[in-house]
Short mmCIF file of N, CA and C in Angstrom, two decimals:
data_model
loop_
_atom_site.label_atom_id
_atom_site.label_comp_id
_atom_site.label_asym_id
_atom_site.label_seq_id
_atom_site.Cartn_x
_atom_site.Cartn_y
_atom_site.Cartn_z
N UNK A 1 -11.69 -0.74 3.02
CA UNK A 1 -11.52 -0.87 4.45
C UNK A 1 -11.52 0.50 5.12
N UNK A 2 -10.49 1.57 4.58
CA UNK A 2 -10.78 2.71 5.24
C UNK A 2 -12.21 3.48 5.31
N UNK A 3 -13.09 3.40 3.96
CA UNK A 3 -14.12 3.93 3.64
C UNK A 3 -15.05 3.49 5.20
N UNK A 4 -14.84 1.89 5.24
CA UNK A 4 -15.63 1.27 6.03
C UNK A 4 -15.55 1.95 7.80
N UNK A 5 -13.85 1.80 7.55
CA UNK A 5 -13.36 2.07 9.06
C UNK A 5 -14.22 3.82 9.48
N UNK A 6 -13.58 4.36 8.15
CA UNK A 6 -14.66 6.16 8.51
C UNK A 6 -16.10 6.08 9.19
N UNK A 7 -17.01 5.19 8.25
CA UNK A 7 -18.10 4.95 8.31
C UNK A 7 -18.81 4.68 9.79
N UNK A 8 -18.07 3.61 10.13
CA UNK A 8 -18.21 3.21 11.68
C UNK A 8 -17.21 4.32 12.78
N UNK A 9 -16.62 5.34 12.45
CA UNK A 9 -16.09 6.03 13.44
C UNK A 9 -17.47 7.41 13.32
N UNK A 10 -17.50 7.70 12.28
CA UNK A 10 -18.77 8.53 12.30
C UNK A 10 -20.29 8.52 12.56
N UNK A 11 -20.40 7.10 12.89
CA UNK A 11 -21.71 6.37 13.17
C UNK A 11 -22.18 6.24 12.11
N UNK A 12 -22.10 6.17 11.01
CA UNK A 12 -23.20 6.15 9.79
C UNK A 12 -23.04 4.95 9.66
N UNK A 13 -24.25 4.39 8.82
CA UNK A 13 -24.30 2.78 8.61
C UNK A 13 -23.47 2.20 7.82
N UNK A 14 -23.59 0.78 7.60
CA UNK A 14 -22.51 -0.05 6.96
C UNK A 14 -22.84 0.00 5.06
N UNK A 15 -21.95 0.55 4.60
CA UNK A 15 -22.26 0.35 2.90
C UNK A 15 -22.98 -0.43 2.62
N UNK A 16 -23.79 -1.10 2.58
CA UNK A 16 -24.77 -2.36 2.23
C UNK A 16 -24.21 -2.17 0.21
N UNK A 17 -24.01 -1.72 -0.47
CA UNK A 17 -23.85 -1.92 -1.89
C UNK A 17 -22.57 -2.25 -2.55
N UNK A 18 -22.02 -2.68 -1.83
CA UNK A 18 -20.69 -3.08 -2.18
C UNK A 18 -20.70 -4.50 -3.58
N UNK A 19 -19.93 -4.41 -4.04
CA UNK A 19 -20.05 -5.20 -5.04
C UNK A 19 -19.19 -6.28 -5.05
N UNK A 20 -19.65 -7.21 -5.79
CA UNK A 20 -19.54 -8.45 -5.35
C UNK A 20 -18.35 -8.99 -5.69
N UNK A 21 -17.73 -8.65 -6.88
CA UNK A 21 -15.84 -8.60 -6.90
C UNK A 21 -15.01 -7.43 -6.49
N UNK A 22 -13.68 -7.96 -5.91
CA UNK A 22 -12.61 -6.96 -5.80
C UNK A 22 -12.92 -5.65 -6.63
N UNK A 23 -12.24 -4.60 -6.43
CA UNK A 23 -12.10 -3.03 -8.06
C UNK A 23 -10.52 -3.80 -7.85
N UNK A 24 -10.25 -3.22 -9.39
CA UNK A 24 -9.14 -3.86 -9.50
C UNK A 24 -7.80 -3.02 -8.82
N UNK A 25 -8.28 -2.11 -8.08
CA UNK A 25 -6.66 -1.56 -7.21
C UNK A 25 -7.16 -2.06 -5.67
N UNK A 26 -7.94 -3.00 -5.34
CA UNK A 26 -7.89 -4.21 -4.51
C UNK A 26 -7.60 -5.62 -4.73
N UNK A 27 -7.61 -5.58 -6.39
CA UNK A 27 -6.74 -6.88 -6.75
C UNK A 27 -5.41 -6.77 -7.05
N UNK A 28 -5.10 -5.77 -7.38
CA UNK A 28 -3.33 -5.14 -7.50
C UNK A 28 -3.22 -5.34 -6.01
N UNK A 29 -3.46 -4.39 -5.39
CA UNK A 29 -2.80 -4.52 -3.51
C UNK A 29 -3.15 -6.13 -3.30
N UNK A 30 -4.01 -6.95 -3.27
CA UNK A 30 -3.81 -8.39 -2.98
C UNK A 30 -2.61 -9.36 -3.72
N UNK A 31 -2.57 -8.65 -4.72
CA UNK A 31 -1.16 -9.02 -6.11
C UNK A 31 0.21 -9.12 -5.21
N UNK A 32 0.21 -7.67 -5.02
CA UNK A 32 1.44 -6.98 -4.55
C UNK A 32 1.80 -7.35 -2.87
N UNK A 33 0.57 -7.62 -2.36
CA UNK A 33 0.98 -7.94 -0.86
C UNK A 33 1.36 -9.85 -0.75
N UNK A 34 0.84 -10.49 -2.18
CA UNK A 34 2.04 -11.77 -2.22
C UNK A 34 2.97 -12.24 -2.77
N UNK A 35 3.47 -10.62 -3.64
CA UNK A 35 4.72 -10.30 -4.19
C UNK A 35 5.84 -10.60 -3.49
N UNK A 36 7.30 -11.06 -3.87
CA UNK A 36 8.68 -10.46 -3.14
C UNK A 36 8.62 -9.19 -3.06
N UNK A 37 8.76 -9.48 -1.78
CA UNK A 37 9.02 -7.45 -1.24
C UNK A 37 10.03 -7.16 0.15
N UNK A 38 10.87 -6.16 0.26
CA UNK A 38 11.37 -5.87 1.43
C UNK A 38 10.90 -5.04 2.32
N UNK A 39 11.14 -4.89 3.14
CA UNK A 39 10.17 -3.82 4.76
C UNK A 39 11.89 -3.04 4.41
N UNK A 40 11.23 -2.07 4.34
CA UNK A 40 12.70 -0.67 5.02
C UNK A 40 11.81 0.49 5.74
N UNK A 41 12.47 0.43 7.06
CA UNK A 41 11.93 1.49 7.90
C UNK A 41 11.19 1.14 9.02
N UNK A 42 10.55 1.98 9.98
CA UNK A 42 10.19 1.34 11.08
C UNK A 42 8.77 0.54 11.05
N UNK A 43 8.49 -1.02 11.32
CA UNK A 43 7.06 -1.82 10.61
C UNK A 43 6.36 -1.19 11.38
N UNK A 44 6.15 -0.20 12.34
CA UNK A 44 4.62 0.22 12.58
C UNK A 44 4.10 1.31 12.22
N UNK A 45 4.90 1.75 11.12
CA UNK A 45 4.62 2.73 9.88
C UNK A 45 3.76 2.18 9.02
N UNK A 46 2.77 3.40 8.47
CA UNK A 46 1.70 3.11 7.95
C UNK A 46 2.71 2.16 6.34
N UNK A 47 2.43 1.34 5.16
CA UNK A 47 2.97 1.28 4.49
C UNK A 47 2.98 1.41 3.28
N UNK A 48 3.98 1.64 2.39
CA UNK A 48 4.10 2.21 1.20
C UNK A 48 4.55 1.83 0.32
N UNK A 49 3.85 1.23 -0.81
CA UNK A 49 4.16 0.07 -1.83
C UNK A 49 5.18 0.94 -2.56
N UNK A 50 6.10 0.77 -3.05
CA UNK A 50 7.33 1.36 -4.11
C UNK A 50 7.36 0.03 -4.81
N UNK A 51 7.02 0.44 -6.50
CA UNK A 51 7.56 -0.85 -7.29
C UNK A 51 9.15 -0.38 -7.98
N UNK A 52 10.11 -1.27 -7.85
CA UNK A 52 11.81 -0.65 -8.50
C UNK A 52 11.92 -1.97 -9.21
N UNK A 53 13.16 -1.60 -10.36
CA UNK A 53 13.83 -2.45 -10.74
C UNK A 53 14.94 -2.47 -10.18
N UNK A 54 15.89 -3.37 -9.54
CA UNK A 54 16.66 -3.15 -8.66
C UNK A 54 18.12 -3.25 -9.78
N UNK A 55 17.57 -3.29 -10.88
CA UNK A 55 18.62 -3.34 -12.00
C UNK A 55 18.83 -1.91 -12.90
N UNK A 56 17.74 -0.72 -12.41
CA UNK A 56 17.85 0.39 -13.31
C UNK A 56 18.19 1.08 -12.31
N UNK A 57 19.55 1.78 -13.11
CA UNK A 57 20.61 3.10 -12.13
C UNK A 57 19.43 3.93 -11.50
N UNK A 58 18.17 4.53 -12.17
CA UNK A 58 16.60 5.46 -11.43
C UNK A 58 16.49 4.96 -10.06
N UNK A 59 16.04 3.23 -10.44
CA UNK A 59 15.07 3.29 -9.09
C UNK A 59 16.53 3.29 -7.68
N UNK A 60 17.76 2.30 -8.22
CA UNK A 60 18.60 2.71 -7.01
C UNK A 60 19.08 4.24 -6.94
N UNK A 61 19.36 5.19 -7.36
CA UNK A 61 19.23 6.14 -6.91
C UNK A 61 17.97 6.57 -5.84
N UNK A 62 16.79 6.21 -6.40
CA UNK A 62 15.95 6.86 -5.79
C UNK A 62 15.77 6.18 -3.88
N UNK A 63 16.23 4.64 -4.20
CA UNK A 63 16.58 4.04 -2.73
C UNK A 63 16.88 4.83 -2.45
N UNK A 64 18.52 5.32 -2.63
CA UNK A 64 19.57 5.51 -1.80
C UNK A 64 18.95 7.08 -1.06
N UNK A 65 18.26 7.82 -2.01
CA UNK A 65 17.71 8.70 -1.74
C UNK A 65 16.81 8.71 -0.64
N UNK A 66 15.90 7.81 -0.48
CA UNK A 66 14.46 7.20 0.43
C UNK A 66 15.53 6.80 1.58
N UNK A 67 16.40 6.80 1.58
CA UNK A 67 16.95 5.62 2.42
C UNK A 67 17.03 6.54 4.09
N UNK A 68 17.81 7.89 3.92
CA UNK A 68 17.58 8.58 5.26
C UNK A 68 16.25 8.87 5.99
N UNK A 69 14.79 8.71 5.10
CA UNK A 69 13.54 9.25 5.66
C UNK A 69 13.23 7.64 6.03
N UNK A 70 13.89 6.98 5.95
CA UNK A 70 13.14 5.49 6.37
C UNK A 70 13.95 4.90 8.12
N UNK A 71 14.99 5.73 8.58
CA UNK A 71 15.38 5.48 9.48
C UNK A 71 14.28 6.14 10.48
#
């Protein structure tokens, strides 16, 4: 989509060779965007997949850490 969005802001033509399945870090982001997930921070921020275990002492630290740049 961004490639595309560039494409048409620079006038150059439309990719015509695109291939005919997803790459698979467009089937992960389709995965992950009908995953359980929470929004932290303001939603008209660009967004930023974080995968945590909300059970390992790491990733909550690293919340608690994220947590002031998300206000």
């Amino acid at each position: 989509k961004q490639i595309d969005a560039y494409r048409q802001k620079m006038g150059l033509p439309e990719d015509t060779a695109k291939p005919a399945t997803p790459s698979k870090s467009e089937q992960l982001l389709a995965e992950a965007e009908k995953a359980g997930w929470v929004v932290f921070g303001n939603a008209d921020a660009p967004p930023a997949y974080v995968f945590v275990n909300v059970n390992c002492d790491h990733c909550q630290a690293y919340l608690k850490d994220l947590a002031p740049a998300l206000r």
